[in-house]
CSV table of C-alpha atoms in Angstrom, one decimal:
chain,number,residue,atom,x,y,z
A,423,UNK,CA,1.8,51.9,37.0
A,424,UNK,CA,1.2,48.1,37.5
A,425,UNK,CA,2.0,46.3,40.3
A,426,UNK,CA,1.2,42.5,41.2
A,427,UNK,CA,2.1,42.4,45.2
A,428,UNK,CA,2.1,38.5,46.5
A,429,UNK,CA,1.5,37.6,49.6
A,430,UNK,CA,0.7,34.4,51.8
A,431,UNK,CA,4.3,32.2,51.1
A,432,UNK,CA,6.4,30.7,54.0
A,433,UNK,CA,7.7,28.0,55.8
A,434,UNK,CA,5.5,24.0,56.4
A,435,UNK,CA,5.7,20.9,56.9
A,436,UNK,CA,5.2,18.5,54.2
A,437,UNK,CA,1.3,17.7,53.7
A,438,UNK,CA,0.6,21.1,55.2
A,439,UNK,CA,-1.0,24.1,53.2
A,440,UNK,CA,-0.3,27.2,52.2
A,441,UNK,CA,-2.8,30.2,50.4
A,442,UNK,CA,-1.0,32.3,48.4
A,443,UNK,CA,-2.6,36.0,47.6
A,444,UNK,CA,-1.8,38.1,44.7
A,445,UNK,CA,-3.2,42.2,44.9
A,446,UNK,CA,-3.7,43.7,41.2
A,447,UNK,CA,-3.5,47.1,40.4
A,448,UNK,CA,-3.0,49.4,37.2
A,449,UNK,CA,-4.3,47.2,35.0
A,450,UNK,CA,-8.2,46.0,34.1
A,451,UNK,CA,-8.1,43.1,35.6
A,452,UNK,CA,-10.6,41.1,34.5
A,453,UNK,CA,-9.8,41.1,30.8
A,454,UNK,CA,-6.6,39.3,32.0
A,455,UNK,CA,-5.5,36.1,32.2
A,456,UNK,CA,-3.9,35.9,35.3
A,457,UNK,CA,-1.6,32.6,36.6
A,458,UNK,CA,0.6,31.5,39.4
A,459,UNK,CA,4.2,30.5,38.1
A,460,UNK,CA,7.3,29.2,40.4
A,461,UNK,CA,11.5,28.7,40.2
A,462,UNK,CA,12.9,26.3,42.1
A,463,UNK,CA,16.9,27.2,42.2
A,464,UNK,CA,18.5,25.9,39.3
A,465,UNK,CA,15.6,25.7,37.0
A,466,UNK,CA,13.2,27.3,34.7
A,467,UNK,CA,10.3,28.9,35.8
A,468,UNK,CA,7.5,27.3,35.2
A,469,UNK,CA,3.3,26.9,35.1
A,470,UNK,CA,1.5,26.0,38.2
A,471,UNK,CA,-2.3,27.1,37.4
A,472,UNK,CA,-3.8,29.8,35.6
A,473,UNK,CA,-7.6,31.6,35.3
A,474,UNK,CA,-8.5,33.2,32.2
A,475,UNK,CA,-10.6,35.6,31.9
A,476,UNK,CA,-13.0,33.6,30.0
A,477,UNK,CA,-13.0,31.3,33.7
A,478,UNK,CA,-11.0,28.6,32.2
A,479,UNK,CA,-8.6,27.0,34.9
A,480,UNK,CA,-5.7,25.0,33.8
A,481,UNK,CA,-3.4,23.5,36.2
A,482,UNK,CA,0.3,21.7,35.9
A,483,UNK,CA,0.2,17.9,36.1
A,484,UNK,CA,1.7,17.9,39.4
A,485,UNK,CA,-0.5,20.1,41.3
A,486,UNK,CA,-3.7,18.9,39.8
A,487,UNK,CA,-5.6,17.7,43.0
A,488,UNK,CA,-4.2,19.6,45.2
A,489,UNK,CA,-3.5,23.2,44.4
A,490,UNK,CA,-6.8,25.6,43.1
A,491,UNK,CA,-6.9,28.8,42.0
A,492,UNK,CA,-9.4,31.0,42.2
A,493,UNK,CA,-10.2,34.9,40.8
A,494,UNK,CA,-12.0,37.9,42.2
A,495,UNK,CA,-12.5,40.7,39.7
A,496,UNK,CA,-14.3,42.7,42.2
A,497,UNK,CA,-11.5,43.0,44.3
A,498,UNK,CA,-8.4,42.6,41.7
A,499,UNK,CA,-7.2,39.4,43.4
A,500,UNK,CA,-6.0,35.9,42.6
A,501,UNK,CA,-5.3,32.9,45.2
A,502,UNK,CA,-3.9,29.8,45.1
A,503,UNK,CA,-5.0,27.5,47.6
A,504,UNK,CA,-2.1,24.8,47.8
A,505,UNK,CA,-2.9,21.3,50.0
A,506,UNK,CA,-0.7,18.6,50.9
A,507,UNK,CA,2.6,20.3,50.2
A,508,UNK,CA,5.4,18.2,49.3
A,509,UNK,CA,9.4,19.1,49.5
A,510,UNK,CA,9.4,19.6,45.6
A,511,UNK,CA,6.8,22.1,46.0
A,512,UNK,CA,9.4,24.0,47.3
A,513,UNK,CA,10.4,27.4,45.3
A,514,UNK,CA,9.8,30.6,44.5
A,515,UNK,CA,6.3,31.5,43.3
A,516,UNK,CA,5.4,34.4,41.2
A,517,UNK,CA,1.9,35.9,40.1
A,518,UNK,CA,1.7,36.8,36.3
A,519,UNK,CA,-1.0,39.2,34.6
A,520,UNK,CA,-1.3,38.2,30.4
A,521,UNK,CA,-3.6,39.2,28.0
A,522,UNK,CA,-2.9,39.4,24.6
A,523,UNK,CA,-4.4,41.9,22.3
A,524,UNK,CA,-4.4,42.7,18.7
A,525,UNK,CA,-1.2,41.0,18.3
A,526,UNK,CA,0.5,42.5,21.4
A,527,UNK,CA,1.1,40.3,24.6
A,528,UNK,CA,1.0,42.3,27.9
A,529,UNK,CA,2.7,40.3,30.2
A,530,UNK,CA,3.5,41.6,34.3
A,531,UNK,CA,5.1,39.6,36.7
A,532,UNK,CA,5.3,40.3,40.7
A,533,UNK,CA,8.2,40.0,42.9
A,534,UNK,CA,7.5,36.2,44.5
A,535,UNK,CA,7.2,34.8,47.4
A,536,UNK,CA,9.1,32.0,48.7
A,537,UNK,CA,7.6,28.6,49.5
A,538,UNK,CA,9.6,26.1,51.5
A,539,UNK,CA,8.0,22.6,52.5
A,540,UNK,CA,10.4,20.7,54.9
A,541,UNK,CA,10.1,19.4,58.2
């Protein structure tokens, strides 16, 4: 059974910082690519950074600079450090396990964590 369990969201101020914590299990981690996603109400859900298993990051435009995410395959984990919040930051974030093999996509998603930036 696979389960992705976030941890780490809550409630700053704008510019504050936040370090999101996602616990693997079921799966062999580190042949996945693994990435933090978020919703904001109303819209799609969408990229913020993701780690491949080959240790390439890739980041959405408007995090670049402040967010980082980082991988430990020893212990089945992925963070995302996030500095200088802002109020659009705001949303529901999600971590995501991929890796696609022989034409199949395995694709698990935890059950978020809410962000809120506001003073």
């Amino acid at each position: 059974q696979v389960q992705l369990v976030e941890s780490g969201g809550g409630l700053v101020q704008p510019g504050g910082s936040l370090r999101l914590s996602c616990a693997a299990s079921g799966i062999r981690f580190s042949r996945y690519t693994m990435g933090w996603y978020r919703q904001a109400p109303g819209k799609q859900r969408d990229l913020v950074a993701a780690f491949s298993s080959g240790g390439i990051k890739n980041y959405a435009d408007s995090v670049k600079g402040r967010f980082t995410i980082a991988r430990d395959n020893a212990k089945n984990m992925v963070l995302l450090q996030m500095n200088s919040l802002r109020p659009e930051d705001t949303a529901i974030y999600y971590c995501n396990a991929n890796l696609w093999t022989g034409g199949v996509t395995n694709t698990y998603w935890g059950q978020g964590t809410q962000v809120t930036v506001s003073s």
